Coordinates of C-alpha atoms and ligand atoms in Angstrom, one line a residue:
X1 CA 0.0 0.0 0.0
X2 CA 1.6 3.8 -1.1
X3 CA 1.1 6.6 0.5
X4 CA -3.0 6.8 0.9
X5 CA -5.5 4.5 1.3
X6 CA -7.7 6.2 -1.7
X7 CA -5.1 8.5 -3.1
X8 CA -8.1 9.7 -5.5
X9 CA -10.3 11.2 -2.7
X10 CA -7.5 12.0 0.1
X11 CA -5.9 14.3 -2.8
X12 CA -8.7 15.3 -4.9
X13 CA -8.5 18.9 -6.3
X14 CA -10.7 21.3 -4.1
X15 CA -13.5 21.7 -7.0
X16 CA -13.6 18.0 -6.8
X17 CA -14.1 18.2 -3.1
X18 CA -17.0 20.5 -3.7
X19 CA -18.7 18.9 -7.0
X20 CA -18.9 15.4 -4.4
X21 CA -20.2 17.8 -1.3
X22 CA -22.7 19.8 -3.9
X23 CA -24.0 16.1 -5.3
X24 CA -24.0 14.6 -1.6
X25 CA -25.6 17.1 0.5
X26 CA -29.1 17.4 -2.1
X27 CA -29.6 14.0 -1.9
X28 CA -29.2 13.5 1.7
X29 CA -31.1 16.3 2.8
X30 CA -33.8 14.8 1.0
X31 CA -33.3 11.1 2.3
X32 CA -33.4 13.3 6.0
X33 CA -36.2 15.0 5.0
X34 CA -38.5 12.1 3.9
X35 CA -37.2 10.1 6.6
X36 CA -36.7 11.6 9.8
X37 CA -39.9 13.1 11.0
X38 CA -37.9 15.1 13.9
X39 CA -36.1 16.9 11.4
X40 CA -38.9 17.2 9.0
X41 CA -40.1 19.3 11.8
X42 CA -37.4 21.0 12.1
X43 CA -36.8 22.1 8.8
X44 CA -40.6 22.9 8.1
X45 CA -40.5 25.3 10.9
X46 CA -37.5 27.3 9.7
X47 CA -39.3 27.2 5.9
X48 CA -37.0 25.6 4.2
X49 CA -37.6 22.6 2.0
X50 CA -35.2 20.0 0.0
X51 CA -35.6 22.1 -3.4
X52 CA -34.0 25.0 -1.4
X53 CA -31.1 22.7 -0.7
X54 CA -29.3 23.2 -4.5
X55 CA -25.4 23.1 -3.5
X56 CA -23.4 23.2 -0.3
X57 CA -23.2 26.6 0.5
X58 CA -27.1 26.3 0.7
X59 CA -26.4 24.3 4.1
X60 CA -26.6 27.5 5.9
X61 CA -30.2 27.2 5.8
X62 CA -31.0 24.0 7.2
X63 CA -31.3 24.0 10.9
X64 CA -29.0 22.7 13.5
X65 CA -29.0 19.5 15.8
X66 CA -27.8 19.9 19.5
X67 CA -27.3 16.9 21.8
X68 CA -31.1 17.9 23.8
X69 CA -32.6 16.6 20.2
X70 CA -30.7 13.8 20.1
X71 CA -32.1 13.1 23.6
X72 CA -35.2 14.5 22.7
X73 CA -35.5 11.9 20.2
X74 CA -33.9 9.1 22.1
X75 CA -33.9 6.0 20.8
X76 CA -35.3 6.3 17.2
X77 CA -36.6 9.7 16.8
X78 CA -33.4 10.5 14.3
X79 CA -33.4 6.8 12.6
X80 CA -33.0 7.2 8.7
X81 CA -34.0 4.3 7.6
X82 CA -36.3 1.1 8.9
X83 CA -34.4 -0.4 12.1
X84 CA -34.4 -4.4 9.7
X85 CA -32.0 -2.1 7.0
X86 CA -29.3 -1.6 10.4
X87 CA -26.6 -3.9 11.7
X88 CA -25.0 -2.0 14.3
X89 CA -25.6 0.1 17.1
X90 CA -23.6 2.1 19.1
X91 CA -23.7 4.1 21.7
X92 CA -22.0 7.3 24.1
X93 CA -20.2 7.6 27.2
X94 CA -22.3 9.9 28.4
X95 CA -22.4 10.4 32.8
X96 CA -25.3 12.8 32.1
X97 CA -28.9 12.5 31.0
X98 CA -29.7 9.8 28.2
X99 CA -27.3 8.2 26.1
X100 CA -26.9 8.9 22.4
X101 CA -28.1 5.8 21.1
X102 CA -26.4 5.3 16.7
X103 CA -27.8 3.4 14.4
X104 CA -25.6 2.3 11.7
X105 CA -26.5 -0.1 7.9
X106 CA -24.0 -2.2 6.7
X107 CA -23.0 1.0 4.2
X108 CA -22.6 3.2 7.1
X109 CA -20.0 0.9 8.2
X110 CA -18.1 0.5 5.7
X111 CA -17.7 4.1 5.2
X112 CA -16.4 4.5 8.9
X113 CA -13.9 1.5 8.2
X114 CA -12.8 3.7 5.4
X115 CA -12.0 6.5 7.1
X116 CA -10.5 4.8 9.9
X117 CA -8.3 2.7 7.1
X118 CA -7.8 6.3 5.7
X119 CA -6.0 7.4 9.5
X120 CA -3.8 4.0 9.7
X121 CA -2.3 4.2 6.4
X122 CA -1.6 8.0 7.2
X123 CA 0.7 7.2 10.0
X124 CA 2.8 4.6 7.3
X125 CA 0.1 1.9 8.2
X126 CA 0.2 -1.4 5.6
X127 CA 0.2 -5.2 5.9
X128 CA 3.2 -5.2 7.6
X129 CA 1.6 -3.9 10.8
X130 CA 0.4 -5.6 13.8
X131 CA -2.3 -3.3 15.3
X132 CA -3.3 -3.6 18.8
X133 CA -6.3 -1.9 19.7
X134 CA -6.7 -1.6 23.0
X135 CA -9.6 1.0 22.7
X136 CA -12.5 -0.5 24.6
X137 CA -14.6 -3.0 22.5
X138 CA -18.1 -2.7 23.3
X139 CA -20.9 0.2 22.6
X140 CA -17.9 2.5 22.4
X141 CA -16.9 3.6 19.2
X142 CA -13.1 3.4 19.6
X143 CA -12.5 -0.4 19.6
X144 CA -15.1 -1.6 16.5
X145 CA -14.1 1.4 14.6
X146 CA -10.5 0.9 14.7
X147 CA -10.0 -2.7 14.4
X148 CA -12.6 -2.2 11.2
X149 CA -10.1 0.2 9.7
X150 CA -7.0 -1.9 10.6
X151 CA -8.4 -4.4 8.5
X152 CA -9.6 -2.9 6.0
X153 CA -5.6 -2.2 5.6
X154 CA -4.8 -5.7 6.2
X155 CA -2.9 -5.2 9.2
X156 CA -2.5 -8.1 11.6
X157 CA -5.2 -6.7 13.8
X158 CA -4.7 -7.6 17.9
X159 CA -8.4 -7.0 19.5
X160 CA -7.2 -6.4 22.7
X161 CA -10.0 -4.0 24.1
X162 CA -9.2 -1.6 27.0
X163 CA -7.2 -2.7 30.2
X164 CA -5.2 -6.0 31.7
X165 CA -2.3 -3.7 31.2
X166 CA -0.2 -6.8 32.0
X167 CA -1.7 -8.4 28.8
X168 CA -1.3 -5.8 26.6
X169 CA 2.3 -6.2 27.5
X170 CA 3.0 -9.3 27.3
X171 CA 1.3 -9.2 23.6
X172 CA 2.6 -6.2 22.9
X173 CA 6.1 -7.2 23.1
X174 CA 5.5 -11.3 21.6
X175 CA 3.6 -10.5 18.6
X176 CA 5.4 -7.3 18.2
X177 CA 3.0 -4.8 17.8
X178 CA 3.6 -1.8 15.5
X179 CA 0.8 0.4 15.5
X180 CA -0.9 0.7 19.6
X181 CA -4.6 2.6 19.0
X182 CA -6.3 3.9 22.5
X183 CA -6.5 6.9 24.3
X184 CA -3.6 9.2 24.9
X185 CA -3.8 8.8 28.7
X186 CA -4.1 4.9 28.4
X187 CA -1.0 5.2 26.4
X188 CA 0.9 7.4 28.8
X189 CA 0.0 4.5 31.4
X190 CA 1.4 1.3 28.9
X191 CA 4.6 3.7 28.6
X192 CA 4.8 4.2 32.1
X193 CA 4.2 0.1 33.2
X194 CA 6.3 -0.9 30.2
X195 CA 9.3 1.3 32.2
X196 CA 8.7 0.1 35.5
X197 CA 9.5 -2.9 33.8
X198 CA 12.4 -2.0 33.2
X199 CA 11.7 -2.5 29.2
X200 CA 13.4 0.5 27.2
X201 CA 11.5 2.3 24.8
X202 CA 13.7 0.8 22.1
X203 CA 12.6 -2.7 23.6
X204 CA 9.1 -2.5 21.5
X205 CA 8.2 -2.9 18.2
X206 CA 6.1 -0.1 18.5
X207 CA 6.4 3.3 15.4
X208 CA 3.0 4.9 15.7
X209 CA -0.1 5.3 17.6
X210 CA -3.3 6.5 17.0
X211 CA -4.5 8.6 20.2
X212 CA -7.6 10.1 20.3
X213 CA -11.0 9.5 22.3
X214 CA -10.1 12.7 24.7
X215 CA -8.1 15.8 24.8
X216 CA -4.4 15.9 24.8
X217 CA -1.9 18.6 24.6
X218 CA 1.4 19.0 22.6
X219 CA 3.3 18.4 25.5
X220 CA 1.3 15.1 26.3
X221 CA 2.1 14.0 22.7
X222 CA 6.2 14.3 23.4
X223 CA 5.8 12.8 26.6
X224 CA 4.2 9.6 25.2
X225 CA 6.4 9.6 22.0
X226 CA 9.1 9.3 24.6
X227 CA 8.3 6.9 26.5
X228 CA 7.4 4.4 23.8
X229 CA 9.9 5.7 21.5
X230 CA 6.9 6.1 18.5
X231 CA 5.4 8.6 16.7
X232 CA 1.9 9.7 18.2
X233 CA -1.1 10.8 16.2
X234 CA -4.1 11.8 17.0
X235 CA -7.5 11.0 15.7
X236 CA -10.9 12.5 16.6
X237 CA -14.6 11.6 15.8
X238 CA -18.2 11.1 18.0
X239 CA -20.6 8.5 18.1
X240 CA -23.2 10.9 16.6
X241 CA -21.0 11.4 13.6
X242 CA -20.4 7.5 13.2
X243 CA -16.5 7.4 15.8
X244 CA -13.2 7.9 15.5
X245 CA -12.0 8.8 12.0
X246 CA -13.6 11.9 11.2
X247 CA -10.4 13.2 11.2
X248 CA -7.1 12.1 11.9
X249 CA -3.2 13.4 11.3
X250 CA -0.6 12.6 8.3
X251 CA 3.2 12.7 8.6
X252 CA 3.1 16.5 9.4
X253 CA 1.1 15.9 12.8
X254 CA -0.5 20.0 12.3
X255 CA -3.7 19.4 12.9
X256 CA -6.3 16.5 11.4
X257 CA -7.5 16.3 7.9
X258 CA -11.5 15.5 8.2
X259 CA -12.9 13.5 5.5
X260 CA -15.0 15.6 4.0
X261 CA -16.2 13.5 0.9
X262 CA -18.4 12.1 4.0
X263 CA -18.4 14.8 6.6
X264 CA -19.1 18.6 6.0
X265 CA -17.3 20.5 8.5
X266 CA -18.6 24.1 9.5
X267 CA -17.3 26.4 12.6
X268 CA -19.7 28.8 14.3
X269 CA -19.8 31.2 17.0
X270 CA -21.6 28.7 19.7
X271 CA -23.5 32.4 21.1
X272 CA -25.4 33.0 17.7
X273 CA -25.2 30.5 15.8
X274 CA -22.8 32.3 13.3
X275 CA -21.0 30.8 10.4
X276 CA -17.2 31.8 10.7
X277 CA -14.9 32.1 8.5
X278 CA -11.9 29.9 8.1
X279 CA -9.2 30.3 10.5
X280 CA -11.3 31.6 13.4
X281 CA -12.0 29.8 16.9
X282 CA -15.6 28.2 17.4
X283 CA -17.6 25.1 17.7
X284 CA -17.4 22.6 15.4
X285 CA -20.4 21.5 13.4
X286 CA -20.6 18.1 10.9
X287 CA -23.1 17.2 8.2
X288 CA -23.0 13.4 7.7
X289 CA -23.1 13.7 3.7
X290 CA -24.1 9.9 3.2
X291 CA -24.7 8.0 6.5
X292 CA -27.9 6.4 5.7
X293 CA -28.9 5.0 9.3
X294 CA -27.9 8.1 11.6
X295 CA -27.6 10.9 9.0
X296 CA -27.1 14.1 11.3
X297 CA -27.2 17.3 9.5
X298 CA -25.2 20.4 11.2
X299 CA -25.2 18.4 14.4
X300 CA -23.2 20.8 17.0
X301 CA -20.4 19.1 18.2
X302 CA -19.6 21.6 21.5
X303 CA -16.0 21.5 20.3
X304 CA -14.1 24.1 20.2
X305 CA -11.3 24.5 17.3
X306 CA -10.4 26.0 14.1
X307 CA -10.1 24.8 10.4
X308 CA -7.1 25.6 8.2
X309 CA -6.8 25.0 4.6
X310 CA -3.3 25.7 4.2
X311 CA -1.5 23.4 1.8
X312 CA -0.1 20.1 3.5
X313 CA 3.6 18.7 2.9
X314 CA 1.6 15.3 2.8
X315 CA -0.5 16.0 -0.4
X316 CA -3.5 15.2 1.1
X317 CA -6.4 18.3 0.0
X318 CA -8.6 18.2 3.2
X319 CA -9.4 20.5 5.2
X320 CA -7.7 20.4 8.4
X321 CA -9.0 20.7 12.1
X322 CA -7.0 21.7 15.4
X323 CA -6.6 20.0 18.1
X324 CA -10.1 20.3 20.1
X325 CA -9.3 23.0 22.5
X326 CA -11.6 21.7 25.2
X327 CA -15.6 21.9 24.7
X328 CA -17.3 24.6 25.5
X329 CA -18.8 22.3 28.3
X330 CA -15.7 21.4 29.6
X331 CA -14.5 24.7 29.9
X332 CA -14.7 25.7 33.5
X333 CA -15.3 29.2 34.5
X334 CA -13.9 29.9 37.9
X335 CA -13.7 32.9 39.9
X336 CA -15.2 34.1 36.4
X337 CA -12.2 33.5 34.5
X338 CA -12.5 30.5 31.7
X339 CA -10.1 27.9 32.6
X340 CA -9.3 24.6 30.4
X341 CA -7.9 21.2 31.5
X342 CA -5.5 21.5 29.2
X343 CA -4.0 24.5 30.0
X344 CA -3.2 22.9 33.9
X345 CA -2.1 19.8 31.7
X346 CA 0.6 22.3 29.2
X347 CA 1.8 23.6 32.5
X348 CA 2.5 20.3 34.5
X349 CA 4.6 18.9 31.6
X350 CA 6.7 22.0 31.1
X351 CA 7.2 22.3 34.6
X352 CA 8.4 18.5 34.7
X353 CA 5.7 16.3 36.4
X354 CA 4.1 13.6 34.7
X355 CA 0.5 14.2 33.1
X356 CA -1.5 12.5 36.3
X357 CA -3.9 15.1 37.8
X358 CA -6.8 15.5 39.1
X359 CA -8.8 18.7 38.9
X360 CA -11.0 19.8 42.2
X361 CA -13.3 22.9 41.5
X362 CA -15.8 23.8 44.1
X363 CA -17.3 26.7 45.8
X364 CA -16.3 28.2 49.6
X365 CA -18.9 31.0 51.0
X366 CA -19.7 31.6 47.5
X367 CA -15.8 31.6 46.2
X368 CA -14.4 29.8 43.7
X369 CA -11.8 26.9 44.9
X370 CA -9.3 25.5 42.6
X371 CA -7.4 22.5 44.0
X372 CA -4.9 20.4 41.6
X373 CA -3.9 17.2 42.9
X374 CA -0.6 15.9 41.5
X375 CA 1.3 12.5 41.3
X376 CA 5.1 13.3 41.9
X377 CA 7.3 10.8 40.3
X378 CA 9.2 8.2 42.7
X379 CA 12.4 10.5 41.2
X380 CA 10.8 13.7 42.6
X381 CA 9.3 12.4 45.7
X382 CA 10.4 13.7 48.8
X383 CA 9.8 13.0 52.8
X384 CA 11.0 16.4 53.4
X385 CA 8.0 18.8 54.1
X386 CA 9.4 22.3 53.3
X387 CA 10.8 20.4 49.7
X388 CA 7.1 19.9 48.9
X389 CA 6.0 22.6 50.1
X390 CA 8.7 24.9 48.2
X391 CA 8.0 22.6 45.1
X392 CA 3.9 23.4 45.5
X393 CA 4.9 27.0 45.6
X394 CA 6.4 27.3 42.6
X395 CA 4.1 25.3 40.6
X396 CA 1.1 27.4 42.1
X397 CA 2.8 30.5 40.3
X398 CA 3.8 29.0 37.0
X399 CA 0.0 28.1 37.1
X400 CA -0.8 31.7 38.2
X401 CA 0.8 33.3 35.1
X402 CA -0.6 30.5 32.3
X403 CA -4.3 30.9 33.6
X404 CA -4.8 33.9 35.4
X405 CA -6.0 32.8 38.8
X406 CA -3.5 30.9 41.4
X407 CA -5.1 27.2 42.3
X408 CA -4.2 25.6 45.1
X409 CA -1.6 22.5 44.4
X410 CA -1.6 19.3 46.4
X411 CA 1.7 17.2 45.4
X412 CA 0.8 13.2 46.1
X413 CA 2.7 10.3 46.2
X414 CA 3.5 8.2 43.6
X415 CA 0.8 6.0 42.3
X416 CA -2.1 7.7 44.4
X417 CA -4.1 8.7 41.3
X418 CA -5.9 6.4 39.2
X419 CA -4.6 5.6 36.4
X420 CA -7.7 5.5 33.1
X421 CA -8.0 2.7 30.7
X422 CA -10.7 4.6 28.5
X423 CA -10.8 8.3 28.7
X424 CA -9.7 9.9 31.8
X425 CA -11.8 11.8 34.3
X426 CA -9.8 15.0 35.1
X427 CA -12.1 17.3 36.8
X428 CA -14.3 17.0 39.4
X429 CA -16.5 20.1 39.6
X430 CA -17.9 19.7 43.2
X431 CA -20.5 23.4 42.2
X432 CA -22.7 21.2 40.6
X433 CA -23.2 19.3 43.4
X434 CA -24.6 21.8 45.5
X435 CA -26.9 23.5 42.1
Ligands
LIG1 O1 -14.6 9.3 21.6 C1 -14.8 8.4 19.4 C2 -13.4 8.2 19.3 C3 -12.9 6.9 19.6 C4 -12.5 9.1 18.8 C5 -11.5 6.7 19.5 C6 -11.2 8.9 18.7 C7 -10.7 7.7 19.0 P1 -17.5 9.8 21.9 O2 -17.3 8.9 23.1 O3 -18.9 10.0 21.4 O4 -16.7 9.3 20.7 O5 -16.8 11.2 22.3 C8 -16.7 12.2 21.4 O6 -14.7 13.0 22.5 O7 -16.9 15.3 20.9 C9 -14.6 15.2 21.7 O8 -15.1 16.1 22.7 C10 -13.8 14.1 22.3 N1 -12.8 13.7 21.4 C11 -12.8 12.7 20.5 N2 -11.6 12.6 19.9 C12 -10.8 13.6 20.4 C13 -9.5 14.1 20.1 C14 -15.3 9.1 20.6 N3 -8.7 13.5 19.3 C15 -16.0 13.4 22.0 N4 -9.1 15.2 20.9 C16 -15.8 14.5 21.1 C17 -9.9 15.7 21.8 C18 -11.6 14.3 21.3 N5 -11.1 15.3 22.0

């Protein structure tokens, strides 16, 4: 396998991009439309009907989905198509309210295997590999989506699931794994096991991996490039939108290329509703452009990034999406300052501590508490009081200067925070408890 999985489409010229979107996005708006009553509804009440629907700059007049429809319309208020036409179902994460239940058709996953396929031969991916996905299996997207695209590749595809770290391991290093898929802090936790160990990181087989699921900063990324001596990419999608593989990083690791022969990306101003223009900082919002089963049009992500189309070193022609920086419900605003995870995470790295922490908001006679629990290494640990305290100090400031407010910083022995096997839980905001 070269370069691409489907040279054709990853590189297609940008009026060939659009002449697929224009063709795409009439007939699915009218499969939505004679299909999906709850959007029907929708559309009807903002006057617009398919025939207004002529290209895809017409999208701006279709209507938007937020998460309250899709539990609105829990379970099969937004099915596209008779439940006997699906094969799969999927569903979120979600701590709060009702889960987002997909539906997918044997089409809709096959074009998520593609994409996926698309993100593992983008990081060198080919026969040659052994992929171990230790995503969780199960309603989660990560593991099914994943081990799809691995073999769509052909890659000798390891269907480990999420945790027995011990077993990953041990397969890791017999089979010789090349290509490790789950989340960026599960990886961070393989490196550090594989270390105590005592296993190098030139020890593995290991060259890429293919983090994604939850947030991560650039400094995360070295950290676990490090540690298993690979290259890291990352790779984002949702349930709604089918999982991971909306979007995922070449070689140049600036951002990741969405597939936008199946997914229309637009970024608006999450206060009005606003499209903006390329380049500027909103929330993310995807058109599915020929999911048949779950076919979400201008479903509002809540994350937060921007879109480039500056010309990629890779030759790959899509557009290209940022890092999420945080959503705008994980956003905390505290002492009425907006904070994000991963500016506490940037911070920790660069001042030298590893990324376990644990995020404590809450509110004091109607004050704002920050507290930031964390781990010290076994290197940095200390039963000297004032060298703790001196080293809480000094991290309390650097935080003071990156986000504004000064938190308070608890330094804990080694090991005393829980280590995640799926996406890590980072903050615990205590205010809603007492709402
Ligand atoms: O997390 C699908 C996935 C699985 C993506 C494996 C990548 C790898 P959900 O559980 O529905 O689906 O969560 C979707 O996770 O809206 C983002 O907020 C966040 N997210 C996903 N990928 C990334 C990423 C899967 N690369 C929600 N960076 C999304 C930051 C991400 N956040």
């Amino acid at each position: 396998m070269g370069k691409y999985f489907q040279p054709e489409i990853e590189t297609a010229s940008r009026d060939q991009i659009i002449n697929i979107q224009n063709e795409k996005i009439v007939k699915q708006v009218k499969h939505v439309y004679e299909n999906v009553a709850y959007y029907r509804e929708l559309m009807d009440e903002k006057g617009v009907k398919p025939e207004d629907i002529k290209s895809i700059d017409d999208i701006k007049k279709l209507p938007f989905l937020s998460k309250a429809d899709l539990r609105d319309a829990y379970p099969y208020g937004l099915l596209g198509t008779d439940l006997k036409n699906c094969v799969r179902i999927h569903s979120t994460s979600g701590t709060t309210g009702r889960r987002v239940v997909a539906f997918y058709t044997q089409h809709d996953v096959d074009l998520w295997e593609e994409c996926c396929a698309r993100a593992i031969v983008a990081t060198g991916g080919s026969s040659e590999d052994v992929v171990q996905v230790a995503y969780g299996y199960g309603l989660f997207t990560g593991g099914f989506g994943l081990h799809g695209g691995s073999q769509k590749v052909g890659c000798l595809t390891l269907p480990m699931s999420s945790g027995n770290t011990e077993r990953q391991i041990q397969f890791m290093m017999d089979l010789g794994s090349t290509i490790l898929c789950c989340t960026p802090s599960y990886a961070a936790f393989i490196g550090e096991s594989l270390a105590e160990k005592g296993y190098k990181p030139s020890d593995n087989k290991l060259r890429a991996g293919i983090f994604g699921a939850e947030p991560w900063t650039e400094e995360m990324r070295r950290e676990i490039e490090k540690s298993l001596g690979i290259k890291a990419y990352d790779i984002y999608g949702l349930t709604e939108t089918s999982g991971p593989g909306v979007a995922y990083e070449c070689e140049e690791q600036t951002g990741m290329h969405i597939n936008e022969d199946h997914f229309y990306a637009e970024i608006i101003d999450p206060d009005t509703g606003e499209v903006l223009p390329d380049g500027e900082k909103g929330e993310l919002v995807f058109t599915a452009l020929d999911k048949e089963a779950f076919p979400l049009l201008r479903y509002r992500t809540r994350d937060i990034c921007v879109l480039s189309r500056e010309k990629c070193s890779c030759g790959r022609t899509h557009v290209k999406m940022s890092k999420p920086m945080g959503r705008s419900d994980d956003m905390m605003i505290i002492r009425g300052v907006n904070v994000f995870p991963s500016q506490i995470e940037t911070v920790l790295i660069k001042e030298g501590y590893a990324p376990n922490y644990l995020i404590e908001v809450d509110r004091v006679k109607n004050t704002d508490t920050l507290d930031i629990n964390v781990e010290l290494s076994p290197g940095q640990f200390s039963d000297k009081v004032s060298d703790i305290q001196a080293k809480e100090k000094a991290l309390e400031a650097a935080m003071r200067t990156m986000i504004g407010i000064g938190p308070k910083i608890h330094l804990v022995p080694p090991k005393s925070i829980a280590r995640s096997e799926g996406k890590a839980v980072r903050v615990i905001d205590k205010r809603k408890l007492h709402d």
